[in-house]
PDB file of C-alpha atoms (C1' of nucleotides) in Angstrom:
ATOM      1  CA  MET A   1    -113.006  27.822  38.984  1.00 36.00           C
ATOM      2  CA  VAL A   2    -113.504  28.911  35.400  1.00 37.00           C
ATOM      3  CA  LYS A   3    -113.704  32.611  34.805  1.00 36.00           C
ATOM      4  CA  ILE A   4    -115.071  34.335  31.787  1.00 34.00           C
ATOM      5  CA  THR A   5    -114.757  37.963  30.780  1.00 33.00           C
ATOM      6  CA  LYS A   6    -117.155  40.115  28.836  1.00 30.00           C
ATOM      7  CA  ASN A   7    -116.129  40.985  25.337  1.00 29.00           C
ATOM      8  CA  LYS A   8    -113.905  44.008  25.748  1.00 28.00           C
ATOM      9  CA  ASP A   9    -114.165  44.030  29.484  1.00 29.00           C
ATOM     10  CA  LEU A  10    -111.022  43.238  31.366  1.00 25.00           C
ATOM     11  CA  GLU A  11    -112.836  42.406  34.580  1.00 26.00           C
ATOM     12  CA  PRO A  12    -113.127  38.677  34.859  1.00 31.00           C
ATOM     13  CA  VAL A  13    -116.653  37.612  35.703  1.00 32.00           C
ATOM     14  CA  THR A  14    -117.041  34.302  37.441  1.00 35.00           C
ATOM     15  CA  LEU A  15    -120.219  33.328  35.739  1.00 40.00           C
ATOM     16  CA  LEU A  16    -120.027  29.701  35.026  1.00 50.00           C
ATOM     17  CA  CYS A  17    -118.166  27.986  37.780  1.00 51.00           C
ATOM     18  CA  GLY A  18    -118.346  29.145  41.338  1.00 42.00           C
ATOM     19  CA  GLY A  19    -121.596  30.891  40.666  1.00 45.00           C
ATOM     20  CA  PRO A  20    -122.923  27.343  40.650  1.00 47.00           C
ATOM     21  CA  GLU A  21    -124.565  27.166  37.302  1.00 55.00           C
ATOM     22  CA  ALA A  22    -122.884  25.768  34.243  1.00 61.00           C
ATOM     23  CA  CYS A  23    -120.064  24.060  36.048  1.00 68.00           C
ATOM     24  CA  THR A  24    -122.243  21.901  38.209  1.00 75.00           C
ATOM     25  CA  ALA A  25    -124.426  21.536  35.178  1.00 80.00           C
ATOM     26  CA  ARG A  26    -121.452  20.292  33.232  1.00 80.00           C
ATOM     27  CA  GLU A  27    -120.530  17.917  35.971  1.00 82.00           C
ATOM     28  CA  PHE A  28    -124.007  16.492  36.125  1.00 87.00           C
ATOM     29  CA  LEU A  29    -124.423  16.492  32.369  1.00 87.00           C
ATOM     30  CA  SER A  30    -121.282  14.515  31.905  1.00 84.00           C
ATOM     31  CA  LYS A  31    -122.600  12.039  34.427  1.00 84.00           C
ATOM     32  CA  ILE A  32    -125.944  11.440  32.777  1.00 86.00           C
ATOM     33  CA  SER A  33    -124.592  11.589  29.282  1.00 85.00           C
ATOM     34  CA  ASP A  34    -122.275   8.721  29.925  1.00 87.00           C
ATOM     35  CA  LYS A  35    -122.866   5.660  27.905  1.00 86.00           C
ATOM     36  CA  TRP A  36    -125.976   4.306  29.625  1.00 90.00           C
ATOM     37  CA  SER A  37    -127.488   6.615  32.262  1.00 92.00           C
ATOM     38  CA  ILE A  38    -130.194   8.409  30.288  1.00 89.00           C
ATOM     39  CA  LEU A  39    -131.117   5.214  28.574  1.00 89.00           C
ATOM     40  CA  ILE A  40    -131.769   3.560  31.920  1.00 93.00           C
ATOM     41  CA  VAL A  41    -133.724   6.540  33.234  1.00 93.00           C
ATOM     42  CA  VAL A  42    -135.883   6.645  30.118  1.00 90.00           C
ATOM     43  CA  ILE A  43    -136.466   2.915  30.174  1.00 91.00           C
ATOM     44  CA  LEU A  44    -137.392   2.944  33.854  1.00 94.00           C
ATOM     45  CA  SER A  45    -139.801   5.813  33.256  1.00 92.00           C
ATOM     46  CA  LYS A  46    -141.672   3.615  30.806  1.00 90.00           C
ATOM     47  CA  GLN A  47    -141.980   0.621  33.122  1.00 93.00           C
ATOM     48  CA  LYS A  48    -144.895  -0.253  35.356  1.00 94.00           C
ATOM     49  CA  ASP A  49    -144.312   1.567  38.656  1.00 95.00           C
ATOM     50  CA  HIS A  50    -141.185   3.001  37.037  1.00 96.00           C
ATOM     51  CA  SER A  51    -139.332   0.014  38.339  1.00 96.00           C
ATOM     52  CA  ALA A  52    -137.566  -3.052  37.038  1.00 96.00           C
ATOM     53  CA  ARG A  53    -135.145  -5.615  38.304  1.00 95.00           C
ATOM     54  CA  PHE A  54    -131.540  -6.010  37.407  1.00 96.00           C
ATOM     55  CA  GLY A  55    -131.920  -8.914  35.020  1.00 94.00           C
ATOM     56  CA  GLU A  56    -134.830  -7.273  33.197  1.00 94.00           C
ATOM     57  CA  LEU A  57    -132.825  -4.142  32.592  1.00 94.00           C
ATOM     58  CA  GLN A  58    -129.932  -6.160  31.289  1.00 93.00           C
ATOM     59  CA  LYS A  59    -132.190  -7.976  28.847  1.00 90.00           C
ATOM     60  CA  MET A  60    -133.831  -4.728  27.743  1.00 88.00           C
ATOM     61  CA  ILE A  61    -130.568  -2.974  27.098  1.00 87.00           C
ATOM     62  CA  ASN A  62    -128.902  -4.936  24.406  1.00 82.00           C
ATOM     63  CA  GLY A  63    -125.160  -4.599  24.660  1.00 86.00           C
ATOM     64  CA  ILE A  64    -124.577  -3.393  28.196  1.00 91.00           C
ATOM     65  CA  SER A  65    -122.130  -5.369  30.281  1.00 93.00           C
ATOM     66  CA  GLN A  66    -123.066  -6.547  33.728  1.00 95.00           C
ATOM     67  CA  ARG A  67    -120.391  -4.400  35.245  1.00 95.00           C
ATOM     68  CA  MET A  68    -121.559  -1.215  33.547  1.00 95.00           C
ATOM     69  CA  LEU A  69    -125.172  -1.854  34.446  1.00 96.00           C
ATOM     70  CA  THR A  70    -124.139  -2.253  38.060  1.00 96.00           C
ATOM     71  CA  THR A  71    -121.963   0.833  38.203  1.00 95.00           C
ATOM     72  CA  THR A  72    -124.420   2.974  36.253  1.00 96.00           C
ATOM     73  CA  LEU A  73    -127.236   1.999  38.586  1.00 97.00           C
ATOM     74  CA  ARG A  74    -124.998   2.759  41.558  1.00 96.00           C
ATOM     75  CA  ASN A  75    -124.337   6.233  40.251  1.00 95.00           C
ATOM     76  CA  LEU A  76    -128.009   6.863  39.621  1.00 96.00           C
ATOM     77  CA  GLU A  77    -128.748   5.645  43.134  1.00 96.00           C
ATOM     78  CA  ARG A  78    -126.018   7.848  44.534  1.00 94.00           C
ATOM     79  CA  ASP A  79    -127.499  10.878  42.808  1.00 95.00           C
ATOM     80  CA  GLY A  80    -130.918   9.977  44.210  1.00 96.00           C
ATOM     81  CA  LEU A  81    -132.457   9.312  40.811  1.00 97.00           C
ATOM     82  CA  VAL A  82    -133.284   5.685  41.493  1.00 97.00           C
ATOM     83  CA  THR A  83    -133.806   3.561  44.567  1.00 97.00           C
ATOM     84  CA  ARG A  84    -132.478   0.061  45.031  1.00 97.00           C
ATOM     85  CA  GLU A  85    -134.460  -2.488  46.983  1.00 96.00           C
ATOM     86  CA  VAL A  86    -133.105  -5.933  47.774  1.00 95.00           C
ATOM     87  CA  PHE A  87    -135.597  -8.701  48.490  1.00 94.00           C
ATOM     88  CA  PRO A  88    -134.162 -11.367  50.772  1.00 90.00           C
ATOM     89  CA  GLU A  89    -135.221 -14.286  48.672  1.00 88.00           C
ATOM     90  CA  VAL A  90    -133.612 -17.217  46.959  1.00 82.00           C
ATOM     91  CA  PRO A  91    -132.732 -16.548  44.253  1.00 87.00           C
ATOM     92  CA  PRO A  92    -132.100 -12.919  45.180  1.00 91.00           C
ATOM     93  CA  ARG A  93    -134.192 -10.212  43.600  1.00 94.00           C
ATOM     94  CA  VAL A  94    -133.295  -6.539  43.306  1.00 96.00           C
ATOM     95  CA  GLU A  95    -135.717  -3.896  42.138  1.00 97.00           C
ATOM     96  CA  TYR A  96    -134.642  -0.507  40.827  1.00 97.00           C
ATOM     97  CA  GLN A  97    -137.195   2.258  40.832  1.00 97.00           C
ATOM     98  CA  LEU A  98    -137.140   5.810  39.591  1.00 97.00           C
ATOM     99  CA  THR A  99    -137.515   8.366  42.391  1.00 97.00           C
ATOM    100  CA  ASN A 100    -139.568  11.537  42.106  1.00 97.00           C
ATOM    101  CA  LEU A 101    -136.312  13.317  41.465  1.00 97.00           C
ATOM    102  CA  GLY A 102    -135.569  10.932  38.639  1.00 96.00           C
ATOM    103  CA  LEU A 103    -139.054  11.381  37.223  1.00 96.00           C
ATOM    104  CA  GLY A 104    -138.629  15.135  37.319  1.00 96.00           C
ATOM    105  CA  LEU A 105    -135.622  14.843  35.108  1.00 95.00           C
ATOM    106  CA  ILE A 106    -137.683  13.326  32.329  1.00 93.00           C
ATOM    107  CA  ALA A 107    -139.425  16.553  31.305  1.00 93.00           C
ATOM    108  CA  PRO A 108    -136.432  18.843  30.742  1.00 93.00           C
ATOM    109  CA  MET A 109    -134.530  15.961  29.266  1.00 91.00           C
ATOM    110  CA  LYS A 110    -137.349  15.348  26.848  1.00 89.00           C
ATOM    111  CA  ASN A 111    -137.213  18.968  25.712  1.00 90.00           C
ATOM    112  CA  LEU A 112    -133.584  18.581  24.883  1.00 91.00           C
ATOM    113  CA  MET A 113    -134.076  15.269  23.139  1.00 87.00           C
ATOM    114  CA  ASP A 114    -136.960  16.721  21.150  1.00 88.00           C
ATOM    115  CA  TRP A 115    -134.722  19.546  20.035  1.00 92.00           C
ATOM    116  CA  ILE A 116    -132.101  17.061  19.007  1.00 89.00           C
ATOM    117  CA  GLY A 117    -134.689  15.009  17.187  1.00 86.00           C
ATOM    118  CA  MET A 118    -135.962  18.047  15.314  1.00 90.00           C
ATOM    119  CA  ASN A 119    -132.506  19.192  14.341  1.00 93.00           C
ATOM    120  CA  TRP A 120    -130.798  15.880  13.877  1.00 89.00           C
ATOM    121  CA  ASN A 121    -131.049  15.919  10.111  1.00 90.00           C
ATOM    122  CA  THR A 122    -129.632  19.414   9.983  1.00 94.00           C
ATOM    123  CA  ILE A 123    -126.730  18.319  12.131  1.00 93.00           C
ATOM    124  CA  LYS A 124    -126.085  15.242  10.037  1.00 91.00           C
ATOM    125  CA  LYS A 125    -126.178  17.299   6.858  1.00 94.00           C
ATOM    126  CA  SER A 126    -123.742  19.746   8.386  1.00 95.00           C
ATOM    127  CA  ARG A 127    -121.402  16.948   9.288  1.00 93.00           C
ATOM    128  CA  GLU A 128    -121.513  15.468   5.830  1.00 93.00           C
ATOM    129  CA  GLY A 129    -120.791  18.829   4.266  1.00 93.00           C
ATOM    130  CA  PHE A 130    -117.972  19.454   6.665  1.00 93.00           C
ATOM    131  CA  ASP A 131    -116.429  16.032   6.175  1.00 90.00           C
ATOM    132  CA  SER A 132    -116.643  16.129   2.392  1.00 89.00           C
ATOM    133  CA  LYS A 133    -114.793  19.428   2.289  1.00 81.00           C
ATOM    134  CA  ARG A 134    -111.999  17.876   4.295  1.00 70.00           C
ATOM    135  CA  LYS A 135    -110.738  15.606   1.489  1.00 55.00           C
TER     136      LYS A 135
ATOM    137  CA  MET B   1    -129.453  -1.183  17.814  1.00 35.00           C
ATOM    138  CA  VAL B   2    -130.680  -1.312  21.361  1.00 36.00           C
ATOM    139  CA  LYS B   3    -133.946  -3.087  21.942  1.00 35.00           C
ATOM    140  CA  ILE B   4    -136.151  -2.808  24.946  1.00 34.00           C
ATOM    141  CA  THR B   5    -139.048  -4.998  25.959  1.00 33.00           C
ATOM    142  CA  LYS B   6    -142.172  -4.096  27.866  1.00 31.00           C
ATOM    143  CA  ASN B   7    -142.354  -5.436  31.373  1.00 31.00           C
ATOM    144  CA  LYS B   8    -143.713  -8.931  30.949  1.00 29.00           C
ATOM    145  CA  ASP B   9    -143.937  -8.703  27.204  1.00 30.00           C
ATOM    146  CA  LEU B  10    -141.628 -10.940  25.274  1.00 26.00           C
ATOM    147  CA  GLU B  11    -141.869  -8.932  22.079  1.00 27.00           C
ATOM    148  CA  PRO B  12    -138.833  -6.721  21.833  1.00 31.00           C
ATOM    149  CA  VAL B  13    -139.727  -3.158  21.007  1.00 33.00           C
ATOM    150  CA  THR B  14    -137.062  -1.133  19.249  1.00 36.00           C
ATOM    151  CA  LEU B  15    -137.819   2.141  20.856  1.00 41.00           C
ATOM    152  CA  LEU B  16    -134.594   3.812  21.582  1.00 50.00           C
ATOM    153  CA  CYS B  17    -132.133   3.151  18.841  1.00 52.00           C
ATOM    154  CA  GLY B  18    -133.182   2.725  15.265  1.00 43.00           C
ATOM    155  CA  GLY B  19    -136.361   4.583  15.950  1.00 46.00           C
ATOM    156  CA  PRO B  20    -133.974   7.527  15.956  1.00 48.00           C
ATOM    157  CA  GLU B  21    -134.668   9.039  19.298  1.00 56.00           C
ATOM    158  CA  ALA B  22    -132.620   8.309  22.369  1.00 61.00           C
ATOM    159  CA  CYS B  23    -129.681   6.799  20.580  1.00 69.00           C
ATOM    160  CA  THR B  24    -128.958   9.804  18.448  1.00 77.00           C
ATOM    161  CA  ALA B  25    -129.753  11.869  21.492  1.00 81.00           C
ATOM    162  CA  ARG B  26    -127.168   9.972  23.430  1.00 81.00           C
ATOM    163  CA  GLU B  27    -124.639  10.392  20.677  1.00 83.00           C
ATOM    164  CA  PHE B  28    -125.227  14.102  20.507  1.00 88.00           C
ATOM    165  CA  LEU B  29    -125.427  14.484  24.266  1.00 87.00           C
ATOM    166  CA  SER B  30    -122.098  12.813  24.722  1.00 85.00           C
ATOM    167  CA  LYS B  31    -120.652  15.224  22.203  1.00 85.00           C
ATOM    168  CA  ILE B  32    -121.878  18.400  23.832  1.00 86.00           C
ATOM    169  CA  SER B  33    -121.354  17.173  27.346  1.00 85.00           C
ATOM    170  CA  ASP B  34    -117.695  16.657  26.766  1.00 87.00           C
ATOM    171  CA  LYS B  35    -115.370  18.754  28.784  1.00 85.00           C
ATOM    172  CA  TRP B  36    -115.835  22.102  27.063  1.00 90.00           C
ATOM    173  CA  SER B  37    -118.580  22.201  24.408  1.00 92.00           C
ATOM    174  CA  ILE B  38    -121.540  23.574  26.373  1.00 89.00           C
ATOM    175  CA  LEU B  39    -119.295  26.049  28.079  1.00 89.00           C
ATOM    176  CA  ILE B  40    -118.214  27.446  24.732  1.00 93.00           C
ATOM    177  CA  VAL B  41    -121.756  27.557  23.390  1.00 93.00           C
ATOM    178  CA  VAL B  42    -123.002  29.364  26.483  1.00 90.00           C
ATOM    179  CA  ILE B  43    -120.120  31.798  26.447  1.00 91.00           C
ATOM    180  CA  LEU B  44    -120.592  32.570  22.765  1.00 94.00           C
ATOM    181  CA  SER B  45    -124.308  33.141  23.322  1.00 93.00           C
ATOM    182  CA  LYS B  46    -123.424  35.889  25.765  1.00 91.00           C
ATOM    183  CA  GLN B  47    -121.010  37.690  23.471  1.00 93.00           C
ATOM    184  CA  LYS B  48    -121.764  40.642  21.221  1.00 94.00           C
ATOM    185  CA  ASP B  49    -122.974  39.168  17.907  1.00 96.00           C
ATOM    186  CA  HIS B  50    -122.579  35.774  19.557  1.00 96.00           C
ATOM    187  CA  SER B  51    -119.054  35.725  18.277  1.00 96.00           C
ATOM    188  CA  ALA B  52    -115.534  35.809  19.603  1.00 96.00           C
ATOM    189  CA  ARG B  53    -112.076  35.077  18.357  1.00 96.00           C
ATOM    190  CA  PHE B  54    -109.859  32.220  19.276  1.00 96.00           C
ATOM    191  CA  GLY B  55    -107.614  34.050  21.691  1.00 95.00           C
ATOM    192  CA  GLU B  56    -110.550  35.687  23.467  1.00 95.00           C
ATOM    193  CA  LEU B  57    -112.163  32.353  24.071  1.00 94.00           C
ATOM    194  CA  GLN B  58    -108.951  30.954  25.406  1.00 93.00           C
ATOM    195  CA  LYS B  59    -108.616  33.824  27.839  1.00 91.00           C
ATOM    196  CA  MET B  60    -112.238  33.543  28.915  1.00 89.00           C
ATOM    197  CA  ILE B  61    -112.033  29.857  29.597  1.00 88.00           C
ATOM    198  CA  ASN B  62    -109.492  29.502  32.306  1.00 82.00           C
ATOM    199  CA  GLY B  63    -107.848  26.129  32.084  1.00 85.00           C
ATOM    200  CA  ILE B  64    -108.556  24.987  28.550  1.00 90.00           C
ATOM    201  CA  SER B  65    -105.561  23.932  26.499  1.00 93.00           C
ATOM    202  CA  GLN B  66    -105.015  25.293  23.037  1.00 96.00           C
ATOM    203  CA  ARG B  67    -105.425  21.858  21.582  1.00 96.00           C
ATOM    204  CA  MET B  68    -108.779  21.226  23.243  1.00 95.00           C
ATOM    205  CA  LEU B  69    -110.104  24.644  22.271  1.00 96.00           C
ATOM    206  CA  THR B  70    -109.196  23.921  18.673  1.00 97.00           C
ATOM    207  CA  THR B  71    -110.710  20.461  18.546  1.00 96.00           C
ATOM    208  CA  THR B  72    -113.824  21.473  20.463  1.00 96.00           C
ATOM    209  CA  LEU B  73    -114.429  24.377  18.108  1.00 97.00           C
ATOM    210  CA  ARG B  74    -113.898  22.050  15.149  1.00 96.00           C
ATOM    211  CA  ASN B  75    -116.538  19.681  16.451  1.00 95.00           C
ATOM    212  CA  LEU B  76    -118.985  22.500  17.049  1.00 96.00           C
ATOM    213  CA  GLU B  77    -118.316  23.759  13.537  1.00 96.00           C
ATOM    214  CA  ARG B  78    -118.778  20.270  12.134  1.00 95.00           C
ATOM    215  CA  ASP B  79    -122.150  19.969  13.841  1.00 95.00           C
ATOM    216  CA  GLY B  80    -123.140  23.348  12.431  1.00 96.00           C
ATOM    217  CA  LEU B  81    -123.400  25.029  15.812  1.00 97.00           C
ATOM    218  CA  VAL B  82    -120.729  27.616  15.136  1.00 97.00           C
ATOM    219  CA  THR B  83    -119.167  29.163  12.067  1.00 97.00           C
ATOM    220  CA  ARG B  84    -115.483  29.840  11.612  1.00 97.00           C
ATOM    221  CA  GLU B  85    -114.349  32.864   9.649  1.00 97.00           C
ATOM    222  CA  VAL B  86    -110.710  33.521   8.862  1.00 96.00           C
ATOM    223  CA  PHE B  87    -109.658  37.100   8.141  1.00 95.00           C
ATOM    224  CA  PRO B  88    -106.617  37.310   5.868  1.00 91.00           C
ATOM    225  CA  GLU B  89    -104.707  39.764   7.974  1.00 90.00           C
ATOM    226  CA  VAL B  90    -101.398  39.956   9.736  1.00 84.00           C
ATOM    227  CA  PRO B  91    -101.514  38.869  12.430  1.00 89.00           C
ATOM    228  CA  PRO B  92    -104.228  36.387  11.529  1.00 93.00           C
ATOM    229  CA  ARG B  93    -107.655  36.724  13.063  1.00 96.00           C
ATOM    230  CA  VAL B  94    -110.315  34.031  13.324  1.00 97.00           C
ATOM    231  CA  GLU B  95    -113.845  34.685  14.484  1.00 97.00           C
ATOM    232  CA  TYR B  96    -116.148  32.000  15.805  1.00 98.00           C
ATOM    233  CA  GLN B  97    -119.846  32.741  15.778  1.00 98.00           C
ATOM    234  CA  LEU B  98    -122.859  30.850  17.009  1.00 97.00           C
ATOM    235  CA  THR B  99    -125.213  29.844  14.199  1.00 97.00           C
ATOM    236  CA  ASN B 100    -128.991  29.957  14.451  1.00 97.00           C
ATOM    237  CA  LEU B 101    -128.822  26.241  15.120  1.00 97.00           C
ATOM    238  CA  GLY B 102    -126.423  26.857  17.952  1.00 96.00           C
ATOM    239  CA  LEU B 103    -128.621  29.612  19.343  1.00 96.00           C
ATOM    240  CA  GLY B 104    -131.615  27.303  19.226  1.00 96.00           C
ATOM    241  CA  LEU B 105    -129.811  24.891  21.459  1.00 95.00           C
ATOM    242  CA  ILE B 106    -129.616  27.459  24.228  1.00 93.00           C
ATOM    243  CA  ALA B 107    -133.292  27.298  25.215  1.00 93.00           C
ATOM    244  CA  PRO B 108    -133.704  23.553  25.812  1.00 93.00           C
ATOM    245  CA  MET B 109    -130.270  23.438  27.332  1.00 91.00           C
ATOM    246  CA  LYS B 110    -131.239  26.205  29.705  1.00 89.00           C
ATOM    247  CA  ASN B 111    -134.289  24.240  30.812  1.00 90.00           C
ATOM    248  CA  LEU B 112    -132.105  21.320  31.687  1.00 91.00           C
ATOM    249  CA  MET B 113    -129.543  23.457  33.451  1.00 87.00           C
ATOM    250  CA  ASP B 114    -132.293  25.191  35.397  1.00 88.00           C
ATOM    251  CA  TRP B 115    -133.587  21.826  36.520  1.00 91.00           C
ATOM    252  CA  ILE B 116    -130.110  20.850  37.586  1.00 89.00           C
ATOM    253  CA  GLY B 117    -129.689  24.145  39.391  1.00 85.00           C
ATOM    254  CA  MET B 118    -132.970  23.686  41.226  1.00 89.00           C
ATOM    255  CA  ASN B 119    -132.172  20.140  42.220  1.00 92.00           C
ATOM    256  CA  TRP B 120    -128.461  20.381  42.708  1.00 88.00           C
ATOM    257  CA  ASN B 121    -128.643  20.605  46.481  1.00 89.00           C
ATOM    258  CA  THR B 122    -130.898  17.578  46.611  1.00 94.00           C
ATOM    259  CA  ILE B 123    -128.460  15.651  44.482  1.00 92.00           C
ATOM    260  CA  LYS B 124    -125.493  16.706  46.580  1.00 90.00           C
ATOM    261  CA  LYS B 125    -127.333  15.749  49.751  1.00 93.00           C
ATOM    262  CA  SER B 126    -128.166  12.385  48.247  1.00 94.00           C
ATOM    263  CA  ARG B 127    -124.541  11.815  47.356  1.00 92.00           C
ATOM    264  CA  GLU B 128    -123.362  12.704  50.821  1.00 92.00           C
ATOM    265  CA  GLY B 129    -125.880  10.362  52.383  1.00 93.00           C
ATOM    266  CA  PHE B 130    -124.938   7.601  50.013  1.00 93.00           C
ATOM    267  CA  ASP B 131    -121.217   8.069  50.528  1.00 89.00           C
ATOM    268  CA  SER B 132    -121.422   8.234  54.295  1.00 88.00           C
ATOM    269  CA  LYS B 133    -123.278   4.933  54.396  1.00 79.00           C
ATOM    270  CA  ARG B 134    -120.475   3.351  52.426  1.00 67.00           C
ATOM    271  CA  LYS B 135    -117.921   3.470  55.260  1.00 52.00           C
TER     272      LYS B 135
ATOM    273  C1'  DC C   1    -129.725 -13.788  40.389  1.00 58.14           C
ATOM    274  C1'  DC C   2    -126.898 -10.188  41.505  1.00 58.14           C
ATOM    275  C1'  DG C   3    -122.676  -7.928  41.587  1.00 58.14           C
ATOM    276  C1'  DG C   4    -117.760  -7.413  43.454  1.00 58.14           C
ATOM    277  C1'  DA C   5    -112.683  -7.917  41.912  1.00 58.14           C
ATOM    278  C1'  DT C   6    -109.323  -7.975  38.511  1.00 58.14           C
ATOM    279  C1'  DC C   7    -107.149  -7.361  34.189  1.00 58.14           C
ATOM    280  C1'  DC C   8    -106.661  -5.039  29.938  1.00 58.14           C
ATOM    281  C1'  DT C   9    -107.508  -1.977  25.906  1.00 58.14           C
ATOM    282  C1'  DG C  10    -108.682   2.206  23.372  1.00 58.14           C
ATOM    283  C1'  DG C  11    -109.877   6.776  23.527  1.00 58.14           C
ATOM    284  C1'  DT C  12    -109.509  11.436  25.768  1.00 58.14           C
ATOM    285  C1'  DC C  13    -107.021  15.165  27.058  1.00 58.14           C
ATOM    286  C1'  DG C  14    -102.890  17.952  28.828  1.00 58.14           C
ATOM    287  C1'  DA C  15     -97.989  19.433  27.934  1.00 58.14           C
ATOM    288  C1'  DT C  16     -94.790  20.748  24.929  1.00 58.14           C
ATOM    289  C1'  DA C  17     -92.705  22.082  20.738  1.00 58.14           C
ATOM    290  C1'  DC C  18     -92.980  23.737  16.179  1.00 58.14           C
ATOM    291  C1'  DT C  19     -95.180  26.341  11.687  1.00 58.14           C
ATOM    292  C1'  DG C  20     -97.534  30.109   8.545  1.00 58.14           C
TER     293       DG C  20
ATOM    294  C1'  DC D   1    -102.299  34.908  16.503  1.00 58.14           C
ATOM    295  C1'  DA D   2    -103.948  30.651  15.522  1.00 58.14           C
ATOM    296  C1'  DG D   3    -103.176  26.718  14.766  1.00 58.14           C
ATOM    297  C1'  DT D   4    -100.753  21.426  13.910  1.00 58.14           C
ATOM    298  C1'  DA D   5     -97.878  17.411  15.654  1.00 58.14           C
ATOM    299  C1'  DT D   6     -96.367  14.313  18.864  1.00 58.14           C
ATOM    300  C1'  DC D   7     -96.025  12.032  23.279  1.00 58.14           C
ATOM    301  C1'  DG D   8     -97.697  10.157  27.414  1.00 58.14           C
ATOM    302  C1'  DA D   9    -100.865   9.825  31.552  1.00 58.14           C
ATOM    303  C1'  DC D  10    -105.101   8.643  32.792  1.00 58.14           C
ATOM    304  C1'  DC D  11    -109.593   6.442  32.985  1.00 58.14           C
ATOM    305  C1'  DA D  12    -114.053   4.684  31.108  1.00 58.14           C
ATOM    306  C1'  DG D  13    -115.639   0.619  30.081  1.00 58.14           C
ATOM    307  C1'  DG D  14    -115.565  -4.553  28.198  1.00 58.14           C
ATOM    308  C1'  DA D  15    -114.311  -9.495  29.441  1.00 58.14           C
ATOM    309  C1'  DT D  16    -113.898 -12.721  32.707  1.00 58.14           C
ATOM    310  C1'  DC D  17    -113.864 -15.077  37.090  1.00 58.14           C
ATOM    311  C1'  DC D  18    -115.612 -15.738  41.565  1.00 58.14           C
ATOM    312  C1'  DG D  19    -118.608 -15.329  45.675  1.00 58.14           C
ATOM    313  C1'  DG D  20    -123.137 -14.775  48.540  1.00 58.14           C
TER     314       DG D  20
END
DNA sequence: CCGGATCCTGGTCGATACTG
DNA sequence: CAGTATCGACCAGGATCCGG
């Protein structure tokens, strides 16, 4: 439970955690901003039927380890953002598909990414300036 | 450089990293979704003049260590989201203030947090269902 | 083809103590 | 008051091997 207080107000106001807003948001944000989650969601959203199989995803995402792809997909499945369907074939085939929930995430996420895209140069400039001042 | 390929298309399409979209987004997202950054930005946005001093922030954020508050504020300053102003007084006083850039982040971030808020119950339900199936 | 199990490394963050 | 410095615990995530 994180409490915040107004400027000169001694009464602590539980705004951000407990009143379930920013704290859950932070929890979820930290989940999807891990190394691969958004990337997978975005990639799936661009696939036919918003679905792809394990091996395809691994080929599409250059650099992800098998373990991380597995665990990331598990987390997305756990959160209800993707579904996992196993086809009882030989060799086995597993399809991952974005749910409606997962699709709904695309829009607000895109807003944020657009903002980042628009301001990325500003941020980079700021970093350069900051770093150069620091010897 | 992460490359993705269209479904049955062998030509790799460099959509996400290099075409500076999702990769920079991911980099920035991972920065602001660290343990405290968004919280600080949101809190500052609610302050008079969007500014507060070090000690105030520490009191408002229950649980943050002095070290993390310092380093988080440094990162925000480096990215140009907040400014840091030192007043040459005794005892010293340092004011942190949200920049226009930082303020601009509030809107898209709010969209995302609203989405999370609206869908949080669904996500929690999904997690419970998933976890209960797993013994 | 898919992914669980195990080991190991580097980075993140809290605790504590010390300065201007 | 507002930091910096140092230490250590913890854990995300890569490499590798194995199993269905």
